[in-house]
Coordinates of C-alpha atoms and ligand atoms in Angstrom, one line a residue:
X1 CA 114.8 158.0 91.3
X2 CA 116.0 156.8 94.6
X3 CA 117.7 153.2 94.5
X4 CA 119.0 151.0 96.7
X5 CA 121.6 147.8 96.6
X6 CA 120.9 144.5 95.8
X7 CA 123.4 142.3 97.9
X8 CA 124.7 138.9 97.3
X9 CA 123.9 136.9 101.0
X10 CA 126.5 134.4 100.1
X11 CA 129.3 137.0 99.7
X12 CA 127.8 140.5 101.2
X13 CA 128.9 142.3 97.7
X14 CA 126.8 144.4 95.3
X15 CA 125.1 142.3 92.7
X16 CA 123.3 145.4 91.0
X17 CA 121.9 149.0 92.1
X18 CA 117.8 148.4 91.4
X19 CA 115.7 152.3 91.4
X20 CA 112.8 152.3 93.9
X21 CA 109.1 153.4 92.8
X22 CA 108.3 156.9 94.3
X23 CA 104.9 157.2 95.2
X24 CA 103.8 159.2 92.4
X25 CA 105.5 156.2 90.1
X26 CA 103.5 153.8 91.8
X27 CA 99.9 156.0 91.1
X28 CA 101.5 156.3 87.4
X29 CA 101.7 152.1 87.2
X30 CA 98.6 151.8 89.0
X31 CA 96.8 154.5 86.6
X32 CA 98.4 152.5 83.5
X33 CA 97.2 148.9 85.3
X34 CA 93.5 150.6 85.4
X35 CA 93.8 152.0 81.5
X36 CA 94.7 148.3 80.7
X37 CA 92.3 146.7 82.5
X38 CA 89.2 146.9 80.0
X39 CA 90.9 145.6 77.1
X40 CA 92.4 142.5 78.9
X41 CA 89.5 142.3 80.6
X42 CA 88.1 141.8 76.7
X43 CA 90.6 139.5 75.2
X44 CA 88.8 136.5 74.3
X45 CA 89.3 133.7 76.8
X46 CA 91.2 131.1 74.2
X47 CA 93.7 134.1 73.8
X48 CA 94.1 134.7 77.1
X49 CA 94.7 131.0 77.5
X50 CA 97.2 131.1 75.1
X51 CA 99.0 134.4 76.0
X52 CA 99.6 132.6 79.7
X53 CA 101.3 129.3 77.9
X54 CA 103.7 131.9 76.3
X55 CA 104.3 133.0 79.3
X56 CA 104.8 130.0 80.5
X57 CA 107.2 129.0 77.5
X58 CA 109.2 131.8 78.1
X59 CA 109.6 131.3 81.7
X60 CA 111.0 127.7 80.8
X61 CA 113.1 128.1 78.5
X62 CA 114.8 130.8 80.9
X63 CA 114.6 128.5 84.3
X64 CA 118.5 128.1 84.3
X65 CA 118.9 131.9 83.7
X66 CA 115.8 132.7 86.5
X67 CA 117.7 130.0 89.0
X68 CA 121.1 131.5 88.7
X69 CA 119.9 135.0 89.5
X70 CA 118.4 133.6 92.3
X71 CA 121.2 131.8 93.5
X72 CA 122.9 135.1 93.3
X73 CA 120.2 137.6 94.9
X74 CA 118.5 135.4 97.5
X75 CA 121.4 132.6 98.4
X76 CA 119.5 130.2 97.0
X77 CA 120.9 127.0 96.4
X78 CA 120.5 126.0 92.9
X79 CA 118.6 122.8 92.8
X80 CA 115.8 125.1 94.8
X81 CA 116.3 127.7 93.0
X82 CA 115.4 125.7 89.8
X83 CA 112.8 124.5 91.2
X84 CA 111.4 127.5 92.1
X85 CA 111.8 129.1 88.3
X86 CA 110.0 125.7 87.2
X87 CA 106.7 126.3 89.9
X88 CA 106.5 129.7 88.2
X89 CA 106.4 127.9 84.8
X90 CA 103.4 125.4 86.5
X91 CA 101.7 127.5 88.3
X92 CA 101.4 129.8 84.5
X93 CA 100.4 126.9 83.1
X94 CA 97.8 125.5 85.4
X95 CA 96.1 128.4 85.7
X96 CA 96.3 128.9 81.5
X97 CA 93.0 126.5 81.7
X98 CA 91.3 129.0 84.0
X99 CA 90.0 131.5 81.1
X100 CA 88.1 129.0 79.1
X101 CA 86.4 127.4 82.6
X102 CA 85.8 130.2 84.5
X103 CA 82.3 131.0 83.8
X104 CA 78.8 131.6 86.0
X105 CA 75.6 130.0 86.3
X106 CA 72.7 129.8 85.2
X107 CA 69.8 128.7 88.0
X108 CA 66.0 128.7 87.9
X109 CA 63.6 130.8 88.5
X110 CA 60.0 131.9 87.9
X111 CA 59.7 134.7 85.2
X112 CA 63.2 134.8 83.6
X113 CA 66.2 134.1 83.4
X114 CA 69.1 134.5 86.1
X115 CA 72.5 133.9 85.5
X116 CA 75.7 134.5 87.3
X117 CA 79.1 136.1 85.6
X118 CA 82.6 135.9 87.2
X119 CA 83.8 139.2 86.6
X120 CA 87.3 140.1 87.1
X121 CA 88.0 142.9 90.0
X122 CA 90.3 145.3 88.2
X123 CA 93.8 146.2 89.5
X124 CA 95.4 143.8 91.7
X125 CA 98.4 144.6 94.0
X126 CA 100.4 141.5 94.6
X127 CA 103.1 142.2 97.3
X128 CA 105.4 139.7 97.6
X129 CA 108.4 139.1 100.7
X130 CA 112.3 138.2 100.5
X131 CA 112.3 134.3 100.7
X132 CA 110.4 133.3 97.6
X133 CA 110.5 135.8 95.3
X134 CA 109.4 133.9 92.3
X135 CA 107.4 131.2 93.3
X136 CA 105.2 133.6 95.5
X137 CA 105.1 136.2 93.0
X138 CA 103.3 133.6 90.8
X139 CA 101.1 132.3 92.9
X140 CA 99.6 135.9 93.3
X141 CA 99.9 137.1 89.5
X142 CA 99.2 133.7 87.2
X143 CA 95.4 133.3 88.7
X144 CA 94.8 137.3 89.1
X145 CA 95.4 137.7 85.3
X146 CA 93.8 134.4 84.3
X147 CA 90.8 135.9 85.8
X148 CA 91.2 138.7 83.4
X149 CA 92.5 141.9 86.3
X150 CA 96.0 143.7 85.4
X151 CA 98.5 143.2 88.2
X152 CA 101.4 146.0 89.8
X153 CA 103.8 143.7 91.3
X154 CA 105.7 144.9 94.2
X155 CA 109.5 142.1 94.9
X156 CA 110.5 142.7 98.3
X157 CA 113.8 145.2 98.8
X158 CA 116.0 142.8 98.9
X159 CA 115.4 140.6 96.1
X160 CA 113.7 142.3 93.0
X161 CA 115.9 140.7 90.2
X162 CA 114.1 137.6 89.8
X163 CA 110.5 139.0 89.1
X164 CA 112.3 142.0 87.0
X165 CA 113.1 139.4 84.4
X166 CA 109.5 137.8 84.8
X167 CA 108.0 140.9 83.7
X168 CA 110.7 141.3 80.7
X169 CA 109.1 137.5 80.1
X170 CA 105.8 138.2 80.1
X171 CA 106.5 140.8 77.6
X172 CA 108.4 138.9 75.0
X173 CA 105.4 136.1 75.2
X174 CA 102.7 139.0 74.2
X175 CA 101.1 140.3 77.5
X176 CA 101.1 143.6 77.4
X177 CA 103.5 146.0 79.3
X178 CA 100.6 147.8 81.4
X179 CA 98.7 144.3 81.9
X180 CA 101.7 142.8 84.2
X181 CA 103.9 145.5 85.7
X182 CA 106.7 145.1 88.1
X183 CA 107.3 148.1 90.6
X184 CA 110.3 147.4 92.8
X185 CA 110.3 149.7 96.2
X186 CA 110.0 150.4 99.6
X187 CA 107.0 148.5 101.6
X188 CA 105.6 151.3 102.9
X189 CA 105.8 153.2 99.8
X190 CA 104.7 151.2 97.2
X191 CA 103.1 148.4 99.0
X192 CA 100.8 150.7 101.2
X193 CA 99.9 152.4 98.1
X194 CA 98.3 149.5 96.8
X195 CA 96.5 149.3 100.3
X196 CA 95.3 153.2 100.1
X197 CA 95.1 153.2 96.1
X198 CA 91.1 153.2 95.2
X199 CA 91.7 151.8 91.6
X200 CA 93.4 148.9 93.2
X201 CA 90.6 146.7 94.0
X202 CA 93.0 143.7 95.6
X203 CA 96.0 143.4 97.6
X204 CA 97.7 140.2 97.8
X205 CA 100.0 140.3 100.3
X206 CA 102.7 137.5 101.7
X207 CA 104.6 138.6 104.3
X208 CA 105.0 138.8 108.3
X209 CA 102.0 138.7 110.2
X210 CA 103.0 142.3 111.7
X211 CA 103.1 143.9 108.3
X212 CA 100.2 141.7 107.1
X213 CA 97.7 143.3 110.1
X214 CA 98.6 146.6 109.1
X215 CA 97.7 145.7 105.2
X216 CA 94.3 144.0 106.4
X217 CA 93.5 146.9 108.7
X218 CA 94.6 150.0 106.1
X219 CA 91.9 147.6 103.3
X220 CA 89.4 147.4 105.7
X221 CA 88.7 151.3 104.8
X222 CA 87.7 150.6 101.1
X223 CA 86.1 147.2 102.2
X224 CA 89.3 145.9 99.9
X225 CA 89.9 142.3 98.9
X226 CA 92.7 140.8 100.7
X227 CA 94.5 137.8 100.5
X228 CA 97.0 137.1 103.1
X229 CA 99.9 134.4 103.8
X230 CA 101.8 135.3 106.6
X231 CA 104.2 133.8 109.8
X232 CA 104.6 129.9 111.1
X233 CA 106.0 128.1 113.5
X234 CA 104.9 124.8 112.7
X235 CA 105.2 121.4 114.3
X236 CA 106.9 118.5 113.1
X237 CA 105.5 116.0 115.5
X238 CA 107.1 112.4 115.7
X239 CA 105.1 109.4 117.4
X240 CA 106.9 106.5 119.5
X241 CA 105.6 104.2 116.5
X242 CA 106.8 106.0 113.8
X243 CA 109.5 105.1 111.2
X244 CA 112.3 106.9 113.6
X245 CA 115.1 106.9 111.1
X246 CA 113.1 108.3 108.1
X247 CA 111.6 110.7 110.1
X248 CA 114.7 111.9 111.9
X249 CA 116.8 111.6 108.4
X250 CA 114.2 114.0 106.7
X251 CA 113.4 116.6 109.7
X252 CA 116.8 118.8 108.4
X253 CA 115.3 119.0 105.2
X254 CA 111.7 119.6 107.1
X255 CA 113.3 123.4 108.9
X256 CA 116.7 124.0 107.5
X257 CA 115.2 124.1 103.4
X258 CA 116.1 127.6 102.1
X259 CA 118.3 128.1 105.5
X260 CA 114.6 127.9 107.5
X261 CA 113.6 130.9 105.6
X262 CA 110.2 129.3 105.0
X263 CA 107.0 129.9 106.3
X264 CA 106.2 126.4 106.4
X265 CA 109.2 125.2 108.2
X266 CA 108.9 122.8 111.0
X267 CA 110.8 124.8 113.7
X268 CA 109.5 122.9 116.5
X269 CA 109.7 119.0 116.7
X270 CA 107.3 117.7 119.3
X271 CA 108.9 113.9 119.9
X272 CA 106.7 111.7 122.3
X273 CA 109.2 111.3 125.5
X274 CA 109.7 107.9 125.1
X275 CA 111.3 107.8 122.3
X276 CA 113.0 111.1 123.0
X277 CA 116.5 109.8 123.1
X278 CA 116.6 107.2 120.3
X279 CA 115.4 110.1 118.1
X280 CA 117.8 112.4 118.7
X281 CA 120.3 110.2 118.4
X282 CA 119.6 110.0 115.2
X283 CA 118.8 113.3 114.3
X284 CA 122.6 113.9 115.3
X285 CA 124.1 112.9 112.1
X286 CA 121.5 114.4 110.1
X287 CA 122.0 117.6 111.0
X288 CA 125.5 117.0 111.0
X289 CA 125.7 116.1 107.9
X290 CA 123.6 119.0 106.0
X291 CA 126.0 119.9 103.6
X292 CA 126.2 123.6 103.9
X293 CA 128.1 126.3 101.5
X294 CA 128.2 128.2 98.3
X295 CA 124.9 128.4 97.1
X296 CA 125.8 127.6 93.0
X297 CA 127.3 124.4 94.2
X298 CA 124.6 121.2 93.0
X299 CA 125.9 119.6 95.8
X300 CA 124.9 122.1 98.7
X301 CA 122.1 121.8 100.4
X302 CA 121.5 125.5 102.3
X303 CA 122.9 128.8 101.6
X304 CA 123.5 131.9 103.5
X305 CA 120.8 133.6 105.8
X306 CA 119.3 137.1 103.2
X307 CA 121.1 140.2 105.4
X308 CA 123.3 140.9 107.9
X309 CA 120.7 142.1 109.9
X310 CA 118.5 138.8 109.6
X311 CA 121.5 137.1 110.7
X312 CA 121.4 139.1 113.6
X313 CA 117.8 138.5 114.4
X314 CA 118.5 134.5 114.3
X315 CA 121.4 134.8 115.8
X316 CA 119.5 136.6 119.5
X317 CA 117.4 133.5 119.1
X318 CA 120.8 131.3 120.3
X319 CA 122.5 133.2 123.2
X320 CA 125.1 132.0 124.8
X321 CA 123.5 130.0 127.6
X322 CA 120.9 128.3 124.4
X323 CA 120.4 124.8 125.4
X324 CA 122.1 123.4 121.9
X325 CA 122.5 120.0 121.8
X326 CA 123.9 119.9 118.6
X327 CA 124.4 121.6 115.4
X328 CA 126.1 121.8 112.0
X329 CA 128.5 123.6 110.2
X330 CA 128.9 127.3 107.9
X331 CA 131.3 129.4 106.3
X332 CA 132.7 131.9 108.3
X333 CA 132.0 134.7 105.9
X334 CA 131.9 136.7 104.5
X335 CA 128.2 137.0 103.8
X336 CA 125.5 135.8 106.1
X337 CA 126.1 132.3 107.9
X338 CA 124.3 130.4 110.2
X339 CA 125.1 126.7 110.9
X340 CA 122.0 124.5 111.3
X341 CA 121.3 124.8 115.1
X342 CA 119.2 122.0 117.3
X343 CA 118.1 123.5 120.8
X344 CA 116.7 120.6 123.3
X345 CA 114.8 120.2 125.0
X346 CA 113.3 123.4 125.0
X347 CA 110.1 124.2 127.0
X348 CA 106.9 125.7 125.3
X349 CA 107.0 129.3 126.8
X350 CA 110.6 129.9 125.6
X351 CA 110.7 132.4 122.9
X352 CA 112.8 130.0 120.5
X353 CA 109.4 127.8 120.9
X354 CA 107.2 130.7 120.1
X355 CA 108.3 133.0 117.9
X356 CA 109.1 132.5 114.3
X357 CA 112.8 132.4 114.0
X358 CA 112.8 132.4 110.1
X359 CA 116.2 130.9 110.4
X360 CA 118.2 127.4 110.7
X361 CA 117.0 126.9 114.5
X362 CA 114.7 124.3 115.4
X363 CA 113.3 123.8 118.9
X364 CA 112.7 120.2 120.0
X365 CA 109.9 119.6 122.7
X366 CA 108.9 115.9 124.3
X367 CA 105.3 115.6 125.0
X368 CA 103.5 112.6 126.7
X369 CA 100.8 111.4 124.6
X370 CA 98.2 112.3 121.3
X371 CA 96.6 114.9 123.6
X372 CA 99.4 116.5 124.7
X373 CA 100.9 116.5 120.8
X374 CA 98.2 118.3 119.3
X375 CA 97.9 120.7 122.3
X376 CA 101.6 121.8 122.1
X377 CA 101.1 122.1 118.3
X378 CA 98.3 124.8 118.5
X379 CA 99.9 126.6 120.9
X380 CA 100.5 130.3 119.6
X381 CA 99.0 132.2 117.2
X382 CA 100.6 130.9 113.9
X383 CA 98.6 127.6 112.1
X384 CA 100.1 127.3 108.8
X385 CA 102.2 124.0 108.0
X386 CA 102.8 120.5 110.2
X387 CA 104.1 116.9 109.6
X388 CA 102.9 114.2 111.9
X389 CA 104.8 110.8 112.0
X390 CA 103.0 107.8 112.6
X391 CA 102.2 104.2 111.3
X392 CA 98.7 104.8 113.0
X393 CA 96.5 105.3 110.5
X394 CA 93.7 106.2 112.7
X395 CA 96.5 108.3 114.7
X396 CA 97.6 110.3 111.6
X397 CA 93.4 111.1 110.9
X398 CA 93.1 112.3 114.4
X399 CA 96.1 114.0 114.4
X400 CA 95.6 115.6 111.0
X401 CA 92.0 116.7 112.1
X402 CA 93.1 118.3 115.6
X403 CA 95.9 120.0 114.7
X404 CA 94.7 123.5 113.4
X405 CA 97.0 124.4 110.5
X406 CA 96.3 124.7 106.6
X407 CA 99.0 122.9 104.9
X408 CA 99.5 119.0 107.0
X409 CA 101.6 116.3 105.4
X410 CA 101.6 112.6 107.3
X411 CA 105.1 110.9 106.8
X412 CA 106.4 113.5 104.6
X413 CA 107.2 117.3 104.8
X414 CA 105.6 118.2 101.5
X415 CA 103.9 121.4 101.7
X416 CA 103.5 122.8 98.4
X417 CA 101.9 121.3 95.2
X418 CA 100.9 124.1 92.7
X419 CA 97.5 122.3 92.1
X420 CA 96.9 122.2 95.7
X421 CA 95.0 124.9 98.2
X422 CA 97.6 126.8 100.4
X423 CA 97.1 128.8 103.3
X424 CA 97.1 129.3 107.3
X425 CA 94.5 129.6 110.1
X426 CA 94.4 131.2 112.2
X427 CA 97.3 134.4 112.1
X428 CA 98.9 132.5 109.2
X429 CA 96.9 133.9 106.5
X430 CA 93.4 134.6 105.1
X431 CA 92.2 132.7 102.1
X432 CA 93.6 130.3 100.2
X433 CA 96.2 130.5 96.7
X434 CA 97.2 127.9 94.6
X435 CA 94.8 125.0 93.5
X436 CA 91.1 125.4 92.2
X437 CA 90.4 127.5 95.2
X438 CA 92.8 130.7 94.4
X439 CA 90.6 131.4 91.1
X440 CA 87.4 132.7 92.9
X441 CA 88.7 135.5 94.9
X442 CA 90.0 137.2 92.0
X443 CA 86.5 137.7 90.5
X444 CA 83.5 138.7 91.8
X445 CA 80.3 137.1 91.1
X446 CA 77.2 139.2 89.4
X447 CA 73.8 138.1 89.7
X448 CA 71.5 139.2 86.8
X449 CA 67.9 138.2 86.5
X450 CA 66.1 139.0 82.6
X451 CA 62.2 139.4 83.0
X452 CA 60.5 136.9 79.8
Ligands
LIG1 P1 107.7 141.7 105.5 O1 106.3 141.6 106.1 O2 108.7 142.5 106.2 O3 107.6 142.2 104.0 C1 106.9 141.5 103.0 C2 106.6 142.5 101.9 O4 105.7 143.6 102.4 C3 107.8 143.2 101.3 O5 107.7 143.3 100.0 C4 107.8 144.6 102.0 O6 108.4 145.6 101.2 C5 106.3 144.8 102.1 N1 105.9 145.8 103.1 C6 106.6 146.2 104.2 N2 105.9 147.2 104.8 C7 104.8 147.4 104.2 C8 103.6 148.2 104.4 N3 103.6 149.1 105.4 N4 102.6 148.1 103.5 C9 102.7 147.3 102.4 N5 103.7 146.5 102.2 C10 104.8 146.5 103.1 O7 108.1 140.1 105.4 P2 109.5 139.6 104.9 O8 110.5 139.7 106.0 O9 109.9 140.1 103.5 O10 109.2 138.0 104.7 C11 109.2 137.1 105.7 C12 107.8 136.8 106.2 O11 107.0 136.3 105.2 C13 107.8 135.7 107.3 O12 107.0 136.0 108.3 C14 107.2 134.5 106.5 O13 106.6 133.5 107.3 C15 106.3 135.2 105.6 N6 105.9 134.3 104.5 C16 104.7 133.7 104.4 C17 104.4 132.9 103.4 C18 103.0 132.2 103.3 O14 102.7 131.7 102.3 N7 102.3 132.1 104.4 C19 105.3 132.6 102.4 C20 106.5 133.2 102.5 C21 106.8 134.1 103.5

């Protein structure tokens, strides 16, 4: 079996060697997934219910173990990485109450009866990227097997170890081994097999857009169910009226979270121009003072960046001649360092306003007025995640309504609550996870009408 290595970001050495799925491996755990499928499919909901709180259980009582490995394979810093092992636990958990309310309906109609089933699909391909391993592994597998389909779980390259112990989890709590498989390996190996597989009947994939249009398109061919989170670049935008030190103490936390390895990271702050230079005076210190280093430290606040060459990718982003008006500190190395960088002010057409920079770089823009704002904020061709800042109530409704994105937050940078929908417009995604939302699209509904 080939293998590959699994790197520590924060030091660039060998954690472990992980073996990756050939693709005859990956028809062998798909063709396992399908054998399993009718007798989960069967287990009686309560059971069900009860096999997801296990899993559950057994994910919390191992959230220090999850976090460390985490801290150790992504560069996690450990208060997120805990907090990511504990979503996993939630989102088990909240969607544990799907198998005894996920029923049909019955409607009327002249000469019998008709009723509606939610029926599970079957297999379900979860593919899942690099910068949350866990938490977006769970999103995709918790409501696909509370909905009764067997999953093949695909980590991303570089950071398999996390959901490799999930799946050794959800094992000791009772699910059986075919019913929740993970298959670490190479994207297009593995992860386009799900797409070209017939027995898989669902690909959920989080990823980049590039690699997510390639996923859609390669479905399209069985007419396959997709779900898709992909790329951001979402706006942080800051009104004159606004509470200008909260807003400018919490914008760090807003982009630089997980080193701005986050698809909902604010990498653009849109501040209206007259107000401009009282804001980023006091953004100054805050990104100054983002406390940056070994990732297992409870005091740090951001790690490394995953790879070398990721660092090299956000590092073209800040050329010589970048317009950085400030920025913070890193380690030399080794391992993969990149201080928290401000550029400003940057105009809209400029690539580090554009493109996703995945990485600790914000881009800050002035713009005039409301208008103006919500224009610059749908510029492009990502709508995912956005903060607006205002004591305008009416402002923030506006605001909220105009800008096109799926995941807002008003005086806050809160983007994920596990009961919540998530999701982009426009090329952010398709479809919605998490929340009451995510259940549907892992059944399909039958129709069937009895004669009296
Ligand atoms: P990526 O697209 O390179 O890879 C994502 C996953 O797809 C990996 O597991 C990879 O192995 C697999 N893959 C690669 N080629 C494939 C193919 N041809 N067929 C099937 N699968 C393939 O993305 P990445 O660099 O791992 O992750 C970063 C990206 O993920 C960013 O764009 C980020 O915004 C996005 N993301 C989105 C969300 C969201 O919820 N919207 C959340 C996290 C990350």
């Amino acid at each position: 079996m080939a293998s590959s290595d699994v790197i520590n970001p924060a030091t660039g050495e060998v954690v472990r060697r992980v073996g990756l799925a050939s693709l005859e491996e990956t028809d062998a755990a798909i063709a396992r997934a399908q054998a399993a499928f009718p007798a989960w499919k069967a287990v009686a909901p309560g059971d069900r219910a009860r096999l997801l709180r296990r899993f559950a259980d057994a994910v919390d009582g191992a959230v220090e173990e999850l976090a460390a490995l985490e801290v150790l394979n992504a560069g996690h810093t450990i208060g997120n990485a805990r907090w990511e092992a504990g979503n996993v636990r939630d989102v088990l958990h909240y969607y544990s109450a799907a198998p005894e309310r996920l029923f049909g309906r019955q409607i009327p109609v002249a000469g019998g009866l008709d009723v509606t089933f939610q029926e599970p699909l079957g297999v379900v391909g979860v593919i899942v990227p690099w910068n949350f391993p866990m938490p977006i592994a769970g999103w995709g597998f918790a409501p696909a097997l509370a909905a009764g389909n067997t999953v093949v779980l695909k980590p991303a390259e570089l950071t398999p170890l996390t959901a490799l112990r999930l799946a050794e989890l959800a094992r000791e709590a009772g699910i059986p081994e075919d019913v929740f498989q993970v298959l670490p390996g190479a994207g297009p190996v593995v992860g386009q097999r799900f797409v070209t597989h017939p027995a898989v009947r669902k690909v959920v994939f989080t990823g980049s857009t590039r690699v997510g249009k390639q996923v859609m398109a390669g479905c399209a061919d069985q007419v396959k169910r997709v779900t898709l989170e992909l790329g951001g670049k979402s706006a942080n935008i800051v009104f004159a009226d606004a509470d200008l030190e909260q807003a400018a103490a919490t914008a760090p936390y807003g982009v630089f979270d997980n080193a701005g390895q986050d698809c909902c990271a604010r990498s653009r702050i849109l501040v209206q121009a007259s107000v401009y230079d009282r804001f980023m005076e006091l953004l100054e210190p805050a990104v100054k003072g983002v406390v940056v280093g070994a990732p297992g430290d409870e005091a740090t606040e951001m790690g490394p960046l995953i790879s070398a060459a990721h660092l090299a990718k956000v590092s073209s982003y800040v050329p010589d001649d970048a317009p950085v008006a400030f920025r913070g500190s890193a380690p030399d190395g080794p391992g993969f360092w990149f201080p928290p960088t401000v550029l400003a002010p940057v105009r809209p057409d400029d690539p580090a306003a554009v493109d996703e920079i995945f990485g600790p770089v914000v881009a800050v823009l002035p713009f005039a007025d409301e208008d103006e704002a919500v224009r610059l904020a749908n510029a492009g061709d990502f709508g995912l995640s956005g903060s607006i800042w205002t004591r305008d109530v009416g402002r923030a409704l506006r605001v909220s309504r105009g800008v096109e994105a799926g995941n807002l937050s008003v005086n806050s940078h809160s983007s994920v609550r596990y009961w919540t929908p998530f999701g982009g417009f426009k090329q952010s995604g398709l479809g919605r996870e998490l929340g009451p939302d995510a259940l549907g699209p892992f059944t399909e509904t039958k129709n069937v009408f009895i004669a009296h």
